[in-house]
PDB file of C-alpha atoms in Angstrom:
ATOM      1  CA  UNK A   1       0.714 -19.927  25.624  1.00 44.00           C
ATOM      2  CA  UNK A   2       1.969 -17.813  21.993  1.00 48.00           C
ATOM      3  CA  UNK A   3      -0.249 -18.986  19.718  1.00 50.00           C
ATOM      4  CA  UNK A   4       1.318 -21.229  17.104  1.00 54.00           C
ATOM      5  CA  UNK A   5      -0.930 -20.435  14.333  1.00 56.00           C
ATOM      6  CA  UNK A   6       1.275 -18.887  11.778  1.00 53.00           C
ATOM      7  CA  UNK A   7      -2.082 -17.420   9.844  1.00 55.00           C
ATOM      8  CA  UNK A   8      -2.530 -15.568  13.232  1.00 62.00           C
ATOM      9  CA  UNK A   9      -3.554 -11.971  12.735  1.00 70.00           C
ATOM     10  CA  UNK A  10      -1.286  -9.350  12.489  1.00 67.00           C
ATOM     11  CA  UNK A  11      -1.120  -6.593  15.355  1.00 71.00           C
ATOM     12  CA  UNK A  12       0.399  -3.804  13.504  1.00 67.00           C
ATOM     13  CA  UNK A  13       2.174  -1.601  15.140  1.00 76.00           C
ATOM     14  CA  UNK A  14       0.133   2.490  15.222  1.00 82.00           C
ATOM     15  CA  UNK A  15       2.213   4.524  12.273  1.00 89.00           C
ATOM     16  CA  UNK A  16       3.502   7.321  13.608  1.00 90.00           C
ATOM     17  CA  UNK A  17       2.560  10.280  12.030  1.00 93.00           C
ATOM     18  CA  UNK A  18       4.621  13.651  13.372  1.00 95.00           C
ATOM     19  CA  UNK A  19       2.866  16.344  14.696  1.00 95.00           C
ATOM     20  CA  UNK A  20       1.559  18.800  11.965  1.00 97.00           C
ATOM     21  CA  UNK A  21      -0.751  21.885  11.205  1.00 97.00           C
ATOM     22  CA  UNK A  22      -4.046  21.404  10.468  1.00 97.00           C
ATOM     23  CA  UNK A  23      -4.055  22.041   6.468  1.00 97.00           C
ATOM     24  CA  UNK A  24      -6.474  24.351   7.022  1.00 97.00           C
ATOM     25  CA  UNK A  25      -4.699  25.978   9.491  1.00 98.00           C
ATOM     26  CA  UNK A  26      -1.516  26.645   7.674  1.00 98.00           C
ATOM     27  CA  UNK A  27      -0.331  30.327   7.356  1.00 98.00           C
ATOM     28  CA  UNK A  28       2.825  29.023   5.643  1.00 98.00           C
ATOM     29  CA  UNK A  29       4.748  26.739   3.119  1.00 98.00           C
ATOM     30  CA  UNK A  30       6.814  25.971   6.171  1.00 98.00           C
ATOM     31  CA  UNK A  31       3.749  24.794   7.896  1.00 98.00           C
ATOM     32  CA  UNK A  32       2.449  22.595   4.526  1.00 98.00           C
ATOM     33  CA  UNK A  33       5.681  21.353   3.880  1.00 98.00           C
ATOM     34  CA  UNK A  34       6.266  20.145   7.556  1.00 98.00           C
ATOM     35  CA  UNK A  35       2.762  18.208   6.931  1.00 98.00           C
ATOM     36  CA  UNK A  36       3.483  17.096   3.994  1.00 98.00           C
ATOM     37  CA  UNK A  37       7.071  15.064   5.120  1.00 98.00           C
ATOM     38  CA  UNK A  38       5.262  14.040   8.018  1.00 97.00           C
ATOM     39  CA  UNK A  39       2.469  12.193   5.841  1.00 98.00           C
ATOM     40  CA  UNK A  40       5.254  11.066   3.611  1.00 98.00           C
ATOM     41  CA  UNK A  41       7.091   9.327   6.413  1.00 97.00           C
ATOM     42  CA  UNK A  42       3.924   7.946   7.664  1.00 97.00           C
ATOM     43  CA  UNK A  43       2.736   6.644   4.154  1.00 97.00           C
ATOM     44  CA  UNK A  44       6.181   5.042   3.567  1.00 97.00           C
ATOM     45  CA  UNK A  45       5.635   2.617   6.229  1.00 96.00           C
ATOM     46  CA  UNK A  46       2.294   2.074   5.309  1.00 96.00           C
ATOM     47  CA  UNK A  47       3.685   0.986   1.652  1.00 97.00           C
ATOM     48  CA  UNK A  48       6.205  -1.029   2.811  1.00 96.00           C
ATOM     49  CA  UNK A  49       3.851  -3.215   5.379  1.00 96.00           C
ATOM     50  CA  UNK A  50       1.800  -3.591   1.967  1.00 97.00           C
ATOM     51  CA  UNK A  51       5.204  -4.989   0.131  1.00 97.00           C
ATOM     52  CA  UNK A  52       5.595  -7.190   2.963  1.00 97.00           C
ATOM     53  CA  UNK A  53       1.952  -8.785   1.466  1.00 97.00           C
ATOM     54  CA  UNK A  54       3.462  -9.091  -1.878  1.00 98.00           C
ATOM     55  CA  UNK A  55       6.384 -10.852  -0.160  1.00 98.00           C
ATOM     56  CA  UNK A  56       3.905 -13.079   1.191  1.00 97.00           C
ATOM     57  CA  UNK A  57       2.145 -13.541  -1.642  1.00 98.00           C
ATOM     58  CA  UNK A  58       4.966 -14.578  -4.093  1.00 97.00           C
ATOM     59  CA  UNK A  59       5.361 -16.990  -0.951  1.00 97.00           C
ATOM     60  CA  UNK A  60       2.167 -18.544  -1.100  1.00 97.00           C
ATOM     61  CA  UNK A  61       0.880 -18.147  -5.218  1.00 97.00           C
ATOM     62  CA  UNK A  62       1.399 -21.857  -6.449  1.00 95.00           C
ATOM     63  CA  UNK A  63       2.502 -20.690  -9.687  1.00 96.00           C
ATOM     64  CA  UNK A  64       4.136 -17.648 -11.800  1.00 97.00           C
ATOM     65  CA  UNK A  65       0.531 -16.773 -13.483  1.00 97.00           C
ATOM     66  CA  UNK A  66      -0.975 -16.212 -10.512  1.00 97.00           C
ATOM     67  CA  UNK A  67       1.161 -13.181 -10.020  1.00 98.00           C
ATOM     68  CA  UNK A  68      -0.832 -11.005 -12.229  1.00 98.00           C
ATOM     69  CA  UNK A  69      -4.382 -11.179 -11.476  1.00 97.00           C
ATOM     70  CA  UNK A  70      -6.530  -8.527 -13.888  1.00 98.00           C
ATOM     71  CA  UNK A  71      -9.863  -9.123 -11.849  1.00 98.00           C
ATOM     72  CA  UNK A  72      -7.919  -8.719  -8.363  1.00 98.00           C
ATOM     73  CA  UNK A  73      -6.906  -5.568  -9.399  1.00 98.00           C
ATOM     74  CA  UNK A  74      -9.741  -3.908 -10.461  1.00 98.00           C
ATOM     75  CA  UNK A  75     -11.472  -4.942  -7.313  1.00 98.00           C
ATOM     76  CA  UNK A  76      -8.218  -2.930  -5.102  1.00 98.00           C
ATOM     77  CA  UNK A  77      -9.112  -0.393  -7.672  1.00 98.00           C
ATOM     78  CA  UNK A  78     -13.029  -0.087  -7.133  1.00 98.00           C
ATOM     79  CA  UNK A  79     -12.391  -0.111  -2.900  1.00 98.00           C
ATOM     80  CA  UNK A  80      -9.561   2.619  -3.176  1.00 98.00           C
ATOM     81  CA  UNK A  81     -11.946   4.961  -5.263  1.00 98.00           C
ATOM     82  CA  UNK A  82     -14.727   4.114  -2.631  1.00 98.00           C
ATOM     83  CA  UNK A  83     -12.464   4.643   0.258  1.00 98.00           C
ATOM     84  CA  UNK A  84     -11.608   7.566  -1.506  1.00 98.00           C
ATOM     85  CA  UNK A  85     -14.736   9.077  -1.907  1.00 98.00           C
ATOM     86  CA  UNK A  86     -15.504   8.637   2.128  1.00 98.00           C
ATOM     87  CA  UNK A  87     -12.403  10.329   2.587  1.00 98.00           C
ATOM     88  CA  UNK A  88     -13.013  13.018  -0.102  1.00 98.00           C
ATOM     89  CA  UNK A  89      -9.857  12.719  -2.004  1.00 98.00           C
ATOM     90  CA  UNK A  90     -10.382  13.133  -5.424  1.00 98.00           C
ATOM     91  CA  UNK A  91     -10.370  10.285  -8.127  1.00 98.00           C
ATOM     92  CA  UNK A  92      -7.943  11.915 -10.009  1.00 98.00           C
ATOM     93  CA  UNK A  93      -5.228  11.323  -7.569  1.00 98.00           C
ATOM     94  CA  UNK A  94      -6.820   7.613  -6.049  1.00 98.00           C
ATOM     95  CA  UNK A  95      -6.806   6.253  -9.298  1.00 98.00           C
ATOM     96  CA  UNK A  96      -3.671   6.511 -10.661  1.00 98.00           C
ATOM     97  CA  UNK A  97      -1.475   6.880  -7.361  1.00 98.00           C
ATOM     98  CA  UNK A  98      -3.273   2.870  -7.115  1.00 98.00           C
ATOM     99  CA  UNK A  99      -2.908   1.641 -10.008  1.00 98.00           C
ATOM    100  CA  UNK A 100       0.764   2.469 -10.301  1.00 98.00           C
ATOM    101  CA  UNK A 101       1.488   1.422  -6.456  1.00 98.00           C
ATOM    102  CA  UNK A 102      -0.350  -1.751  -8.173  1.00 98.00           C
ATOM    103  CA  UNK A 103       1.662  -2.100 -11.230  1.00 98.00           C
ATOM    104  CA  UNK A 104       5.016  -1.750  -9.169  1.00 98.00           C
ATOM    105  CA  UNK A 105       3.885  -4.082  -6.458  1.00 98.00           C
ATOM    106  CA  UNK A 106       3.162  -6.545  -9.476  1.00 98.00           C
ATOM    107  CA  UNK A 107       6.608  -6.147 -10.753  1.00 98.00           C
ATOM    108  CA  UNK A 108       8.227  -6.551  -7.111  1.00 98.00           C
ATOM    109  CA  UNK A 109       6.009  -9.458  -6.636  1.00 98.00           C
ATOM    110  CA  UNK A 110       7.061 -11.486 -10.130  1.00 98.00           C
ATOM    111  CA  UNK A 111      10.985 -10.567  -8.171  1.00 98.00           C
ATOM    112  CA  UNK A 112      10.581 -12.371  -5.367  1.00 98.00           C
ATOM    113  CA  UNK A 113       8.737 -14.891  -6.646  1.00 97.00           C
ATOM    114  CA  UNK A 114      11.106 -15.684  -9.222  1.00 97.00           C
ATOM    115  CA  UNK A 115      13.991 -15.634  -7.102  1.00 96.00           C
ATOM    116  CA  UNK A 116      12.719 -17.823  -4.578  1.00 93.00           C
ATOM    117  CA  UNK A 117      12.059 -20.406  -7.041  1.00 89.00           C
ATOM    118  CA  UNK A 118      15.021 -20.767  -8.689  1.00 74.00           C
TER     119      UNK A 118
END
């Protein structure tokens, strides 16, 4: 029997990510840039399953001022520089790669929610 729970988790489906050099294996720009568009493809799908949240949440938030949430967002901030760290990418990039993604994700958020209210 499906199960009817519609808070059910989510299987996601593996992202596909092309077959590519090892960076460290490169001998050319051809080789980098064929990694490069392959983690770009990959990371697009990624990003949009994460807009499909924000769809959700616009869904669910009971009101427009829960859209913006200042102590959510420095806790997605504080895991993406630890996740970062474990997965040696530098802070430099983390941070504000985040906290844009963030800001736009607010913005696309407020969108939806405001046009399924009106």
């Amino acid at each position: 029997m499906p199960d009817a729970n519609p808070c059910a988790m989510h299987k996601p489906a593996i992202v596909a990510v092309d077959a590519r050099v090892d960076p460290s294996d490169c001998q050319s720009m051809v080789e980098v840039r064929q990694g490069v568009d392959a983690l770009d493809r990959a990371l697009v799908a990624l990003i949009a399953e994460r807009q499909r949240y924000m769809d959700a949440a616009a869904r669910i938030k009971p009101d427009r001022d829960a859209v913006h949430d200042d102590a959510r967002i420095e806790d997605v901030v504080t895991k993406v520089l630890a996740a970062a760290k474990a997965h040696h990418l530098s802070p430099d990039i983390a941070e504000p790669v985040w906290r844009t993604l963030i800001d736009r994700c607010i913005a696309h958020e407020f969108g939806v929610y405001d046009r399924t209210r009106s």
